[in-house]
PDB file of C-alpha atoms in Angstrom:
ATOM      1  CA  MET A   1       1.149  10.925   6.462  1.00 68.00           C
ATOM      2  CA  ASP A   2       1.668   7.181   6.487  1.00 69.00           C
ATOM      3  CA  LEU A   3      -1.700   6.562   8.111  1.00 75.00           C
ATOM      4  CA  LEU A   4      -3.409   8.779   5.562  1.00 81.00           C
ATOM      5  CA  ASP A   5      -1.850   6.819   2.710  1.00 79.00           C
ATOM      6  CA  VAL A   6      -2.942   3.488   4.192  1.00 78.00           C
ATOM      7  CA  ALA A   7      -6.442   4.879   4.818  1.00 85.00           C
ATOM      8  CA  ILE A   8      -6.723   5.906   1.161  1.00 86.00           C
ATOM      9  CA  VAL A   9      -5.786   2.386   0.067  1.00 84.00           C
ATOM     10  CA  ASN A  10      -8.365   0.885   2.439  1.00 85.00           C
ATOM     11  CA  VAL A  11     -11.069   3.171   1.059  1.00 91.00           C
ATOM     12  CA  ALA A  12     -10.138   2.219  -2.510  1.00 90.00           C
ATOM     13  CA  ILE A  13     -10.244  -1.557  -1.912  1.00 91.00           C
ATOM     14  CA  PRO A  14     -13.909  -2.052  -2.924  1.00 92.00           C
ATOM     15  CA  SER A  15     -13.466  -0.250  -6.247  1.00 92.00           C
ATOM     16  CA  ILE A  16     -10.196  -2.086  -6.935  1.00 89.00           C
ATOM     17  CA  GLY A  17     -11.983  -5.378  -6.309  1.00 91.00           C
ATOM     18  CA  ARG A  18     -14.843  -4.444  -8.638  1.00 93.00           C
ATOM     19  CA  ASP A  19     -12.583  -3.167 -11.418  1.00 93.00           C
ATOM     20  CA  LEU A  20     -10.224  -6.149 -11.334  1.00 89.00           C
ATOM     21  CA  GLY A  21     -12.813  -8.755 -10.412  1.00 91.00           C
ATOM     22  CA  ALA A  22     -10.509  -9.803  -7.576  1.00 88.00           C
ATOM     23  CA  SER A  23     -11.437 -12.116  -4.741  1.00 91.00           C
ATOM     24  CA  GLU A  24     -10.986 -11.184  -1.103  1.00 90.00           C
ATOM     25  CA  SER A  25      -7.718 -13.108  -0.844  1.00 92.00           C
ATOM     26  CA  ALA A  26      -6.397 -11.408  -4.002  1.00 92.00           C
ATOM     27  CA  LEU A  27      -7.241  -8.029  -2.471  1.00 91.00           C
ATOM     28  CA  GLN A  28      -5.272  -8.965   0.639  1.00 91.00           C
ATOM     29  CA  TRP A  29      -2.278  -9.772  -1.565  1.00 93.00           C
ATOM     30  CA  ILE A  30      -2.651  -6.467  -3.404  1.00 88.00           C
ATOM     31  CA  VAL A  31      -2.718  -4.471  -0.173  1.00 88.00           C
ATOM     32  CA  SER A  32       0.205  -6.434   1.282  1.00 90.00           C
ATOM     33  CA  ALA A  33       2.304  -5.892  -1.842  1.00 91.00           C
ATOM     34  CA  TYR A  34       1.484  -2.177  -1.819  1.00 88.00           C
ATOM     35  CA  LEU A  35       2.392  -1.797   1.850  1.00 87.00           C
ATOM     36  CA  LEU A  36       5.635  -3.736   1.367  1.00 91.00           C
ATOM     37  CA  GLY A  37       6.655  -1.466  -1.504  1.00 91.00           C
ATOM     38  CA  PHE A  38       5.624   1.611   0.461  1.00 89.00           C
ATOM     39  CA  ALA A  39       7.645   0.510   3.507  1.00 88.00           C
ATOM     40  CA  ALA A  40      10.716  -0.169   1.360  1.00 92.00           C
ATOM     41  CA  THR A  41      10.391   3.283  -0.188  1.00 91.00           C
ATOM     42  CA  LEU A  42      10.184   4.870   3.277  1.00 90.00           C
ATOM     43  CA  ILE A  43      13.315   3.064   4.431  1.00 92.00           C
ATOM     44  CA  VAL A  44      15.316   4.078   1.364  1.00 94.00           C
ATOM     45  CA  SER A  45      14.023   7.658   1.533  1.00 93.00           C
ATOM     46  CA  GLY A  46      14.950   7.909   5.200  1.00 92.00           C
ATOM     47  CA  HIS A  47      18.438   6.614   4.492  1.00 94.00           C
ATOM     48  CA  LEU A  48      18.937   9.064   1.643  1.00 94.00           C
ATOM     49  CA  GLY A  49      17.604  11.890   3.792  1.00 94.00           C
ATOM     50  CA  ASP A  50      20.163  11.105   6.479  1.00 93.00           C
ATOM     51  CA  ARG A  51      22.960  11.371   3.965  1.00 91.00           C
TER      52      ARG A  51
END
């Protein structure tokens, strides 16, 4: 499921860049911020699931 989510983000990058008028480096920051938030959510969800 994680790989599918990351694949969807990678497919959406060109349209995000067009809509926001973002440069390539800005797109890298956007993807990195998304993946960081996604990873944090997975860690918290896993911890709560263990409880």
